[in-house]
PDB file of C-alpha atoms in Angstrom:
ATOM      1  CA  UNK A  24      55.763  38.920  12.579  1.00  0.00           C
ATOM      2  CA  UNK A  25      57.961  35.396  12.163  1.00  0.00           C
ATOM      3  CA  UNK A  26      56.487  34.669  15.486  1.00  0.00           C
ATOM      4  CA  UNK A  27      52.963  35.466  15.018  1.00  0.00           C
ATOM      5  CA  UNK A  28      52.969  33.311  11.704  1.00  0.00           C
ATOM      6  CA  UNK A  29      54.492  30.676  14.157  1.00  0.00           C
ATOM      7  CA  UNK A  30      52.205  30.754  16.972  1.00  0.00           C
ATOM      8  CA  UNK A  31      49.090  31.353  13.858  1.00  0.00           C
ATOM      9  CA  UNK A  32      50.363  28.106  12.473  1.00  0.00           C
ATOM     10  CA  UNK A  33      50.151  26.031  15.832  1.00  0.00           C
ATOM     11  CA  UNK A  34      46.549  27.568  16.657  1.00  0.00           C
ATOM     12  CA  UNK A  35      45.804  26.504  13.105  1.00  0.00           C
ATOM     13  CA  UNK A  36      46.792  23.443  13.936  1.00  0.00           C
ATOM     14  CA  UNK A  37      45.391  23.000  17.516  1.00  0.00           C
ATOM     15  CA  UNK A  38      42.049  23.831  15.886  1.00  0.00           C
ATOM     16  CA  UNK A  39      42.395  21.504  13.259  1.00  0.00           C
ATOM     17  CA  UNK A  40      42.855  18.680  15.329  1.00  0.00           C
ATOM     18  CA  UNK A  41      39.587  19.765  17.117  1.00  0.00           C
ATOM     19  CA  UNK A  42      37.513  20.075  14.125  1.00  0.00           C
ATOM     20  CA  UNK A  43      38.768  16.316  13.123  1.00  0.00           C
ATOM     21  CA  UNK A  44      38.045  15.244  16.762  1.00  0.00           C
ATOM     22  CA  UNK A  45      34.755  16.914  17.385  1.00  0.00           C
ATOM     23  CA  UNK A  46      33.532  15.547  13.367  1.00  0.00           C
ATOM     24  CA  UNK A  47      34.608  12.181  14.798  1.00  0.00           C
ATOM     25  CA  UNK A  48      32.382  12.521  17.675  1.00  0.00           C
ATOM     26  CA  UNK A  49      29.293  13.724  16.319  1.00  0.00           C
ATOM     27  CA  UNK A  50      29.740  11.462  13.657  1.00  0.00           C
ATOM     28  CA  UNK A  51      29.669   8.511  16.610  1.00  0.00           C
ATOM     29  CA  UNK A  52      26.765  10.291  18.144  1.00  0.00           C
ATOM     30  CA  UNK A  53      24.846  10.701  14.340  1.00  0.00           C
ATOM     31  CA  UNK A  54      25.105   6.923  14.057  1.00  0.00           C
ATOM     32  CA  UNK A  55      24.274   6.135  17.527  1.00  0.00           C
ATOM     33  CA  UNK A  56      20.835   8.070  16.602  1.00  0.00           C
ATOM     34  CA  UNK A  57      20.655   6.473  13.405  1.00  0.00           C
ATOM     35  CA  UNK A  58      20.408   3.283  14.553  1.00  0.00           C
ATOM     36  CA  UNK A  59      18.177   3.950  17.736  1.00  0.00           C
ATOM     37  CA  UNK A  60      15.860   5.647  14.713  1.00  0.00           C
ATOM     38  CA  UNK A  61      16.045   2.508  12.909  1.00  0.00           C
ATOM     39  CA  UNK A  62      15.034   0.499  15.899  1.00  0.00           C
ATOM     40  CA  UNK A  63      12.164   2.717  16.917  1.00  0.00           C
ATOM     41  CA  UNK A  64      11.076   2.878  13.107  1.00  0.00           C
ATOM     42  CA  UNK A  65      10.861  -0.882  13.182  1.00  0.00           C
ATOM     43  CA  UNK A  66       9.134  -1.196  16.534  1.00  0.00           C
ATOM     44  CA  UNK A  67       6.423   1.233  15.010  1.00  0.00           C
ATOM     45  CA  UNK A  68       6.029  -0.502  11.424  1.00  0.00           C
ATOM     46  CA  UNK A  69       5.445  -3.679  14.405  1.00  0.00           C
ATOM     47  CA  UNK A  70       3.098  -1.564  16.464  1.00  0.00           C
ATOM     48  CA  UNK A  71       1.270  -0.419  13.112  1.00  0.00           C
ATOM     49  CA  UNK A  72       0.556  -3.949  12.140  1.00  0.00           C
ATOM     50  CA  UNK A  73      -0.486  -5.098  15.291  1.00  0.00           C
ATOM     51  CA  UNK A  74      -3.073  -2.623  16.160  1.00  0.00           C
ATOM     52  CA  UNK A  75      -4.363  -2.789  12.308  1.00  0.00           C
ATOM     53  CA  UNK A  76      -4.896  -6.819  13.343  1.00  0.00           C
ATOM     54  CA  UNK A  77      -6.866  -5.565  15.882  1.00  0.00           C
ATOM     55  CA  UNK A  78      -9.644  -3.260  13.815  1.00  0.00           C
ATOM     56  CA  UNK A  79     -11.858  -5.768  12.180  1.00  0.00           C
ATOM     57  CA  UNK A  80     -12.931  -6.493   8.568  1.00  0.00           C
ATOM     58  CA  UNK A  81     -16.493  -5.192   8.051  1.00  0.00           C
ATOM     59  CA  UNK A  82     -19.012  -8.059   8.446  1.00  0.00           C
ATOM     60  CA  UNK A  83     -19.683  -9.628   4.778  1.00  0.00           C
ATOM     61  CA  UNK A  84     -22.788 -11.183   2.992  1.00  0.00           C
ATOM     62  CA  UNK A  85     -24.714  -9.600   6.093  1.00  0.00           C
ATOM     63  CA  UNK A  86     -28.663  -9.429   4.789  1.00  0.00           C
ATOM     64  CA  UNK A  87     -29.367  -6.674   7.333  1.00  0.00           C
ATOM     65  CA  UNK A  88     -26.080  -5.079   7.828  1.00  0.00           C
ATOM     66  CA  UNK A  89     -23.687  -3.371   5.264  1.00  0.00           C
ATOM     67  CA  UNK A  90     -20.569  -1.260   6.510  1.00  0.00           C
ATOM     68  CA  UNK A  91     -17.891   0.825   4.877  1.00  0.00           C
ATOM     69  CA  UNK A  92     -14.821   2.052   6.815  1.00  0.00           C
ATOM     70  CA  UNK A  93     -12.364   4.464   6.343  1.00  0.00           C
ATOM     71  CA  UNK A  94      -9.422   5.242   8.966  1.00  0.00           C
ATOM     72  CA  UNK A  95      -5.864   6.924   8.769  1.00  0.00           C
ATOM     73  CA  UNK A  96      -3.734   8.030  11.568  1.00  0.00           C
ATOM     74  CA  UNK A  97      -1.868  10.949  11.643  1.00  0.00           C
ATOM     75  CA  UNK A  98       1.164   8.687  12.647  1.00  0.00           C
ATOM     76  CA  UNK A  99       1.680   4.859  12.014  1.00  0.00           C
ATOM     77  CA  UNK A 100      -0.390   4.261  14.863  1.00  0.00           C
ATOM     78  CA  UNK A 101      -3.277   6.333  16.285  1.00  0.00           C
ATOM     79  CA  UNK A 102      -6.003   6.608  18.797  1.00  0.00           C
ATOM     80  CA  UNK A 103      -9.354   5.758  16.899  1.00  0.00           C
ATOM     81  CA  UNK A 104     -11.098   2.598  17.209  1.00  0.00           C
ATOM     82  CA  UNK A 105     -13.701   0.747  15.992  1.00  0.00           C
ATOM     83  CA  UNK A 106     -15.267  -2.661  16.858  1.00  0.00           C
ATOM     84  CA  UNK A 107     -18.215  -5.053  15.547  1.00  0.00           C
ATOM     85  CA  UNK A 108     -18.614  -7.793  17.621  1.00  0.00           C
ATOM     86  CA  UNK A 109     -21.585 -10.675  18.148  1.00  0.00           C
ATOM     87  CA  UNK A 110     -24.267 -10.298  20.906  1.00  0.00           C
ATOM     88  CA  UNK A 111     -26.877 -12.823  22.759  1.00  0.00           C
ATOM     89  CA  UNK A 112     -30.107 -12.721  20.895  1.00  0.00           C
ATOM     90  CA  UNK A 113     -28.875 -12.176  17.328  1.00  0.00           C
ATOM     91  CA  UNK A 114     -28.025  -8.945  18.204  1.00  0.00           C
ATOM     92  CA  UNK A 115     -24.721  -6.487  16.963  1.00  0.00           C
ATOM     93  CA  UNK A 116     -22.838  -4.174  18.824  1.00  0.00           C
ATOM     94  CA  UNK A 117     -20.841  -1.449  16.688  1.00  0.00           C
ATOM     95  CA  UNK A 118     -18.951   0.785  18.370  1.00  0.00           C
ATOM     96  CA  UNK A 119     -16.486   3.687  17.392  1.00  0.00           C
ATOM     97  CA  UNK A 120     -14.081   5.418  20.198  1.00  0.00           C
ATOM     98  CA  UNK A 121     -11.651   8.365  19.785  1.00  0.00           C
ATOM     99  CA  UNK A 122      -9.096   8.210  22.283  1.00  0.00           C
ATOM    100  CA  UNK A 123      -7.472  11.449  23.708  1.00  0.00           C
ATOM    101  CA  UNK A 124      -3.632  11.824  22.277  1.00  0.00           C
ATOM    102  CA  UNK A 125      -1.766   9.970  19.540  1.00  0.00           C
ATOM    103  CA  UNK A 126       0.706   8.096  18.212  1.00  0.00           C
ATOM    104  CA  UNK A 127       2.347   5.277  20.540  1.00  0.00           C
ATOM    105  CA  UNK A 128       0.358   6.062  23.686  1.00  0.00           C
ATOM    106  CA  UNK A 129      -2.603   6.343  22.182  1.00  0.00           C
ATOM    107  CA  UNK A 130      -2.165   3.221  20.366  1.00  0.00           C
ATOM    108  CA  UNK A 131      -1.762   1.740  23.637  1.00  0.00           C
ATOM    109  CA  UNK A 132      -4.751   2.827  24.958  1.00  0.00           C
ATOM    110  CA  UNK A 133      -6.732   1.771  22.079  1.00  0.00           C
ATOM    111  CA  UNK A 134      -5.885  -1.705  22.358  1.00  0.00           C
ATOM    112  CA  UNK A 135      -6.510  -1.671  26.083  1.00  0.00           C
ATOM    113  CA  UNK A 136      -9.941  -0.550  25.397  1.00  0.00           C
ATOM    114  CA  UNK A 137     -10.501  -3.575  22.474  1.00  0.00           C
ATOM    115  CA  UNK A 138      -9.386  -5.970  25.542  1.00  0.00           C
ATOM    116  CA  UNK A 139     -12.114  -3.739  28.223  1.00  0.00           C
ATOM    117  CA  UNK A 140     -15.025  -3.721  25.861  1.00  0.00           C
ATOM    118  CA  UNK A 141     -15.052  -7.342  24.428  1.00  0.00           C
ATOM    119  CA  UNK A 142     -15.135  -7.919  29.062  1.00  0.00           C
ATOM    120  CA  UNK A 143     -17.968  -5.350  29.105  1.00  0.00           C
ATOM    121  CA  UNK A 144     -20.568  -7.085  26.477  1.00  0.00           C
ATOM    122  CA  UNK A 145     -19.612 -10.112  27.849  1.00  0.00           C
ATOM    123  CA  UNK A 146     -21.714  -8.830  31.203  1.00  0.00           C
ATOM    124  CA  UNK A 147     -23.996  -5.952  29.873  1.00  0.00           C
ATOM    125  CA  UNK A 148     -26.202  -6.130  26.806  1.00  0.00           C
ATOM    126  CA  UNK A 149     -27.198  -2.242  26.420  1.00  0.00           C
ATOM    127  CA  UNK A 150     -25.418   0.798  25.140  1.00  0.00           C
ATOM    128  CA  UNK A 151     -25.782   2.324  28.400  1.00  0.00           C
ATOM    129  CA  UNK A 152     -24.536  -0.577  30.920  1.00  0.00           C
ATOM    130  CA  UNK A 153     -21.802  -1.520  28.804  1.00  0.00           C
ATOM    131  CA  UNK A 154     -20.707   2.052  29.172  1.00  0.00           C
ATOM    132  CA  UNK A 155     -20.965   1.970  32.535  1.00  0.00           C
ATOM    133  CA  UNK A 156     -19.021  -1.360  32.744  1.00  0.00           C
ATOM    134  CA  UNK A 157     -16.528  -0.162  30.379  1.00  0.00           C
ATOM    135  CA  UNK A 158     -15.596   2.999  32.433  1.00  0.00           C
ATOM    136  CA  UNK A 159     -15.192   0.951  35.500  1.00  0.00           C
ATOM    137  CA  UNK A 160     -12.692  -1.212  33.851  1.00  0.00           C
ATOM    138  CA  UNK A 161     -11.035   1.771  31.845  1.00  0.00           C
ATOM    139  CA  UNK A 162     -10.656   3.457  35.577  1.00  0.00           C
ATOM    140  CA  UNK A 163      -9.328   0.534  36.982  1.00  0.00           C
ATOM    141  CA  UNK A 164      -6.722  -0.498  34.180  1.00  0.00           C
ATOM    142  CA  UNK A 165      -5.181   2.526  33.047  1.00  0.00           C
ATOM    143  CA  UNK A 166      -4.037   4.845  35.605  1.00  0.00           C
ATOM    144  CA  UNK A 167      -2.781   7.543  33.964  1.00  0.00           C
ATOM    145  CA  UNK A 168      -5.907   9.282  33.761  1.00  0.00           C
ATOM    146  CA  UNK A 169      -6.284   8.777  29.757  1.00  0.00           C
ATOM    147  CA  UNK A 170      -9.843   9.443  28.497  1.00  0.00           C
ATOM    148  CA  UNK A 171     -12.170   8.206  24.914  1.00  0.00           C
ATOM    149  CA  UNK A 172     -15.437   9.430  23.587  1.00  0.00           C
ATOM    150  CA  UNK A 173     -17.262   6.721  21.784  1.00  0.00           C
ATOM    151  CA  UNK A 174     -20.383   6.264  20.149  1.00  0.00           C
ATOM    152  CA  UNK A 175     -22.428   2.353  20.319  1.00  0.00           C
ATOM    153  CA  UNK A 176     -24.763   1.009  18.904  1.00  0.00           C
ATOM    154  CA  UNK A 177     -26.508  -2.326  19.348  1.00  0.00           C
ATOM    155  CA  UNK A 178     -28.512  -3.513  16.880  1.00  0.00           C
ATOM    156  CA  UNK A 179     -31.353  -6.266  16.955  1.00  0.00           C
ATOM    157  CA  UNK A 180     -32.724  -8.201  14.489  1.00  0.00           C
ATOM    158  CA  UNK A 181     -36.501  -6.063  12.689  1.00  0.00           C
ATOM    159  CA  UNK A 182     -33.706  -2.737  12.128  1.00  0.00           C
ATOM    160  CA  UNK A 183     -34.409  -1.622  15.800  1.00  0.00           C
ATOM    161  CA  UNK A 184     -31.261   0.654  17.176  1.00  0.00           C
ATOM    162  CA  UNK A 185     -30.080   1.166  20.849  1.00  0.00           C
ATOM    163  CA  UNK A 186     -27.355   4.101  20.636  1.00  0.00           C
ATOM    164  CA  UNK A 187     -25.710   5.689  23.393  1.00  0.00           C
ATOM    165  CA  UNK A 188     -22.881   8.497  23.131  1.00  0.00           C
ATOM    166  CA  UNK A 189     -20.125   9.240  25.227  1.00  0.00           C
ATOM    167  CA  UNK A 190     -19.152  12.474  24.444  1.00  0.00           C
ATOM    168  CA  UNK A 191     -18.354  11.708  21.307  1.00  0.00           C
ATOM    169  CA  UNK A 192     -19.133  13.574  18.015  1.00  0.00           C
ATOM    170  CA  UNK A 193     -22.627  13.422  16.233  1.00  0.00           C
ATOM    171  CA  UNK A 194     -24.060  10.291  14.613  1.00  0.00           C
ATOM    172  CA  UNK A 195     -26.173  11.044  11.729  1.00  0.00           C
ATOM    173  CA  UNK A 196     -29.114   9.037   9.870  1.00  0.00           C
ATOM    174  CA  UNK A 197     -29.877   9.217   6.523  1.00  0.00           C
ATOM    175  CA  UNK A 198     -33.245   8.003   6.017  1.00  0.00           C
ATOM    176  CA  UNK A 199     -33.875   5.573   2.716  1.00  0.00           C
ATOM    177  CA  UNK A 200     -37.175   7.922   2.115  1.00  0.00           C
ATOM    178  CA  UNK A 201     -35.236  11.154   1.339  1.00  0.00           C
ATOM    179  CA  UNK A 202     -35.885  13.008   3.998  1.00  0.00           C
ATOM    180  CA  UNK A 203     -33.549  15.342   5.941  1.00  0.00           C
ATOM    181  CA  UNK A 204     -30.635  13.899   8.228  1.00  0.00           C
ATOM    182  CA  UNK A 205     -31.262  13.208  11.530  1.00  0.00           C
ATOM    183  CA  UNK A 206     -28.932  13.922  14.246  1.00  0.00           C
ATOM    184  CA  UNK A 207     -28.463  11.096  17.271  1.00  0.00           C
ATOM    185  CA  UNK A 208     -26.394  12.132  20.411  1.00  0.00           C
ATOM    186  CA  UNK A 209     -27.116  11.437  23.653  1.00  0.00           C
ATOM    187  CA  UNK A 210     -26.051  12.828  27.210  1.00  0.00           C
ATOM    188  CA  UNK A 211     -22.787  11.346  28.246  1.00  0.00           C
ATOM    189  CA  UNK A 212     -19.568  11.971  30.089  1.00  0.00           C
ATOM    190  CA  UNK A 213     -16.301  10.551  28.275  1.00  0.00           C
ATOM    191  CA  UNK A 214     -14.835   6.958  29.530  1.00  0.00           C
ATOM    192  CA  UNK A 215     -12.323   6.983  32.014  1.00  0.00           C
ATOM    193  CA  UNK A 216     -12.865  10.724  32.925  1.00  0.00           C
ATOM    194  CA  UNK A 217     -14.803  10.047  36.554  1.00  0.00           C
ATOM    195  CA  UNK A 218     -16.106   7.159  38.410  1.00  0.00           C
ATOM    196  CA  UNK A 219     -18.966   6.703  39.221  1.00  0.00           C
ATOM    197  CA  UNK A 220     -19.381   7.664  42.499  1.00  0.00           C
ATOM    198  CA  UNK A 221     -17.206  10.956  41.770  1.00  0.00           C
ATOM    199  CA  UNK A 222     -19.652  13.602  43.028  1.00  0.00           C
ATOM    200  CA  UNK A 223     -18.730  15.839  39.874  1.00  0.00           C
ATOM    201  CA  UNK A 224     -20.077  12.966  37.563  1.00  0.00           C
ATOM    202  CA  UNK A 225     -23.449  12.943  37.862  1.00  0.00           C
ATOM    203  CA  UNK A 226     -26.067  14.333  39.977  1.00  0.00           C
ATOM    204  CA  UNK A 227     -28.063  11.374  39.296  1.00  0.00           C
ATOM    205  CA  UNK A 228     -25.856   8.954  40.406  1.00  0.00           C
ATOM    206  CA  UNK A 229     -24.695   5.915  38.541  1.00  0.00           C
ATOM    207  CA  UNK A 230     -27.644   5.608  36.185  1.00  0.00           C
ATOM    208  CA  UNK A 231     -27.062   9.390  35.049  1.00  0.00           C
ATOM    209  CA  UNK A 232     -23.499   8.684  33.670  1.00  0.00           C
ATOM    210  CA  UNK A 233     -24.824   7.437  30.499  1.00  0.00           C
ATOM    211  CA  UNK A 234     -28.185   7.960  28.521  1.00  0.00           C
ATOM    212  CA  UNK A 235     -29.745   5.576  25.519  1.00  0.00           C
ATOM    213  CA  UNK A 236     -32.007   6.037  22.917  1.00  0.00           C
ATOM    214  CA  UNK A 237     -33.981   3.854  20.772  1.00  0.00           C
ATOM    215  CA  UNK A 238     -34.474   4.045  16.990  1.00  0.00           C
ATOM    216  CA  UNK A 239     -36.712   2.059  14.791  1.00  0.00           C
ATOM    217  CA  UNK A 240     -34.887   1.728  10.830  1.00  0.00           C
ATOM    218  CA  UNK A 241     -36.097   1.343   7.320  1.00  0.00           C
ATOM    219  CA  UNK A 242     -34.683  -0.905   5.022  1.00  0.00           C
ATOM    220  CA  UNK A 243     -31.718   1.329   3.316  1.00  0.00           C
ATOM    221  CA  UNK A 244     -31.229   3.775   5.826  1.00  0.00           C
ATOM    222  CA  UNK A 245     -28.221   5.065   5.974  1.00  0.00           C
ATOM    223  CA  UNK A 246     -25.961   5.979   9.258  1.00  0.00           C
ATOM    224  CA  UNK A 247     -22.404   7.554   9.422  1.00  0.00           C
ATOM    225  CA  UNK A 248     -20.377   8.101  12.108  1.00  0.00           C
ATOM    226  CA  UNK A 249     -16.999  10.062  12.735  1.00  0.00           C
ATOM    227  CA  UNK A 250     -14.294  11.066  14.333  1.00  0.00           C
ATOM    228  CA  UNK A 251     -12.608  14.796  14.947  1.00  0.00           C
ATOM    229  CA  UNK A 252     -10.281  13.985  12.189  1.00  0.00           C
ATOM    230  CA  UNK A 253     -12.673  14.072   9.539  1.00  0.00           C
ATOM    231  CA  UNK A 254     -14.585  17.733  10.522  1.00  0.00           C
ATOM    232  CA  UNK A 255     -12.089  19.495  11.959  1.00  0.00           C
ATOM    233  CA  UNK A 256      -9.777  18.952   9.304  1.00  0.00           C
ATOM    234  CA  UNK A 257      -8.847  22.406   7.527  1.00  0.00           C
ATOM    235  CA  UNK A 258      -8.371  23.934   4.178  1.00  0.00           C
ATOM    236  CA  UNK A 259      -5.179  26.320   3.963  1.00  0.00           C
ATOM    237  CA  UNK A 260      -7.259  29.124   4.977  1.00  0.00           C
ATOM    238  CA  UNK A 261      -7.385  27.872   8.359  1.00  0.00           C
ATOM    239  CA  UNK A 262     -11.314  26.921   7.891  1.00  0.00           C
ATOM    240  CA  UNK A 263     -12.701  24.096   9.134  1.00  0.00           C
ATOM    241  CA  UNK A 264     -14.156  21.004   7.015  1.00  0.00           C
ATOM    242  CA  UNK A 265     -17.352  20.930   9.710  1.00  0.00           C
ATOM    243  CA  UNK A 266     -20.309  18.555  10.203  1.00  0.00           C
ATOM    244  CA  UNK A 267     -22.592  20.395   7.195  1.00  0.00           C
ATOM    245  CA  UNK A 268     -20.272  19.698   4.508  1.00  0.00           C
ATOM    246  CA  UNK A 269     -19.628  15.827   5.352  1.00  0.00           C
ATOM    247  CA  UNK A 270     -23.738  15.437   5.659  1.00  0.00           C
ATOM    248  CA  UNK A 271     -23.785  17.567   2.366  1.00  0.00           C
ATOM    249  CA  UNK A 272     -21.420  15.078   1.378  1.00  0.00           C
ATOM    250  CA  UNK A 273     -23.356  11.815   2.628  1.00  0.00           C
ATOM    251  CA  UNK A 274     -26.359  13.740   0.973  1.00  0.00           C
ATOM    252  CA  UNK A 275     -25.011  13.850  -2.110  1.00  0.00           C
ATOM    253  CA  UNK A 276     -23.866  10.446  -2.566  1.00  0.00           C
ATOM    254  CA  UNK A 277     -27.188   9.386  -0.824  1.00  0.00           C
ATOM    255  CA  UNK A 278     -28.326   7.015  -4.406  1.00  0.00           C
ATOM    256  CA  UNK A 279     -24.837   5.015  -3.894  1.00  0.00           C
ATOM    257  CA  UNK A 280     -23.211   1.780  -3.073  1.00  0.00           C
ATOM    258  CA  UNK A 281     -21.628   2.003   0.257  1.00  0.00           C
ATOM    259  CA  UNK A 282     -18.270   2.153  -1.040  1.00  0.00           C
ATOM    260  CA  UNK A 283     -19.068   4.372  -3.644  1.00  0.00           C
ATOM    261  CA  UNK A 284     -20.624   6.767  -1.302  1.00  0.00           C
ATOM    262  CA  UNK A 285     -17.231   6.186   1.467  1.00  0.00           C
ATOM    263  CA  UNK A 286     -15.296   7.061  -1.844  1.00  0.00           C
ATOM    264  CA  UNK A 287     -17.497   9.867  -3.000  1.00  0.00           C
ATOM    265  CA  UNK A 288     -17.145  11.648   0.716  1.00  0.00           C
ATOM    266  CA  UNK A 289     -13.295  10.984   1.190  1.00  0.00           C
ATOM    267  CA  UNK A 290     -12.385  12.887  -2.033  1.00  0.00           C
ATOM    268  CA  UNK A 291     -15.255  15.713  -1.098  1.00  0.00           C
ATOM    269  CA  UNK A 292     -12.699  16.001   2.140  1.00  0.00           C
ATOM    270  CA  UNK A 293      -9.546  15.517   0.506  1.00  0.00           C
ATOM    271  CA  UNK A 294     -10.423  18.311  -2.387  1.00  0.00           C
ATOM    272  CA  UNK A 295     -11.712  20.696   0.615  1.00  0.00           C
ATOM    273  CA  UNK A 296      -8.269  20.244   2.419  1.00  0.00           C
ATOM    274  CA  UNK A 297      -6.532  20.828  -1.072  1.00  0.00           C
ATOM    275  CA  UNK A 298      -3.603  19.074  -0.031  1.00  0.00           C
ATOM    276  CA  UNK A 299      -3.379  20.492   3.501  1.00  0.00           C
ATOM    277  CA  UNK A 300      -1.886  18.060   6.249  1.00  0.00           C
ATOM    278  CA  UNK A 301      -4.516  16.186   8.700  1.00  0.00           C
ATOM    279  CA  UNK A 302      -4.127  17.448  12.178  1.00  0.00           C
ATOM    280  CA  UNK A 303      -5.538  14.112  13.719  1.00  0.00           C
ATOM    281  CA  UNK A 304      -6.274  10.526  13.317  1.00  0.00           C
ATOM    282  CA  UNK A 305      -9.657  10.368  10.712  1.00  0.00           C
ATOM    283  CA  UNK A 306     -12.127   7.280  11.060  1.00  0.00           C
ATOM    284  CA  UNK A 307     -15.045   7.420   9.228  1.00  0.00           C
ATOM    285  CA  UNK A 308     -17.615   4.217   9.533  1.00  0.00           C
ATOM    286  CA  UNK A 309     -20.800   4.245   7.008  1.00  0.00           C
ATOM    287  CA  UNK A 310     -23.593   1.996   7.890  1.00  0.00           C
TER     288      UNK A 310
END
């Protein structure tokens, strides 16, 4: 028994030594993580305020033009993006992508594409073309493959729209009169998916990569565009926040300011999710 209690004691012992030495080293390895979770954190609060430099203020004091925006991504940096920029002829071209992925890469990609589609209305002036440009350049920069649906519009002075979609969700007009939403989408394959001369693209070659459409406006119509985040957002039930409730939404808040009616819609979503976690990045652009 003496010797039992003896040899008891040194295991005891032994293994006491080892808990003290093993504590030691995952202590060494917690604050080795710690740190290198620190760092990253940092380099993401940079990231997050660089691409948010990048999105642009809605234009101001515009006579023809009034714009509310909403966007949060699921991380501190996402994959949606939006863009007004100046065109030859007193024209505007608005456009709103949804890049596949998120967080960090995404972000990445986003800001590539800012960079790609101020090159592409520098040489194209129509929804189409500059889609075509801008999936050249897409293919050519970023190898890995990564793909965007976006919706554009340019817009010329008398309220005449040129839209184009690729792949991208829905745009939807509210007309000033009252009557019921209209739906523009176009035929389109997503940017950076194919080239142009990739025989699964199009059977119509180049020109059948990308269709437009033209829309004549009245003053205070109303357009909103979207990204997944917003309808396929769900409620704890697992159901879907869908394209008829944010028109029933923009319906309803149809006699408002702009950013009364961005307002009005957001907490329609937010009080559908009842407190339910976004599964993606959510842009939503009101024009």
């Amino acid at each position: 028994i003496n010797l039992m209690k003896e040899r008891l004691a040194a295991l005891n012992q032994d293994l006491e030594a080892r808990v003290v030495e093993r504590t030691s080293e995952l202590k060494e390895t917690l604050d080795v993580l710690t740190a290198r979770d620190k760092n990253l954190q940092l380099e993401l609060e940079i990231a997050s305020r660089l691409q948010e430099n990048i999105l642009p203020e809605p234009p101001r004091n515009d006579p023809e033009l009034q714009v509310a925006v909403f966007s949060r991504y699921l991380t501190k940096v996402g994959g949606d993006y939006y863009d007004f920029v100046e065109l030859p002829g007193e024209r505007r071209g608005i456009i709103l992508a949804d890049v596949s992925g998120h967080g960090l890469p995404a972000a990445l990609i986003t800001t590539m594409l800012k960079v790609l589609f101020i090159e592409a209305v520098r040489e194209e002036t129509s929804p189409a073309r500059i889609f075509h440009r801008l999936n050249d350049l897409i293919i050519q920069s970023i190898p890995e493959h990564d793909y965007a649906t976006c919706f554009l519009i340019v817009a010329e002075p008398g309220r005449r729209l040129t839209y184009s979609s690729a792949a991208h969700r829905n745009c939807f007009l509210l007309p000033a009169s009252g009557a019921a939403p209209v739906m523009l989408n176009t035929e389109g394959l997503m940017l950076g998916l194919f080239a142009a001369d990739d025989p699964y693209a199009s059977t119509g070659g180049r020109e059948g990569l990308f269709e437009e459409k033209q829309l004549e406006l009245e003053g205070g119509d109303r357009l909103v565009l979207f990204t997944d985040g917003i309808v396929e957002a769900g409620n704890a039930g697992g159901v879907e926040y869908g394209e008829e409730r944010l028109l029933e939404a923009a319906a309803l808040s149809r006699e408002l300011e702009l950013e009364e009616a961005r307002t009005f819609i957001l907490a329609h979503w937010e009080s559908f999710r009842a407190g339910t976690e976004a599964g993606d990045d959510t842009t939503l652009l009101l024009l």
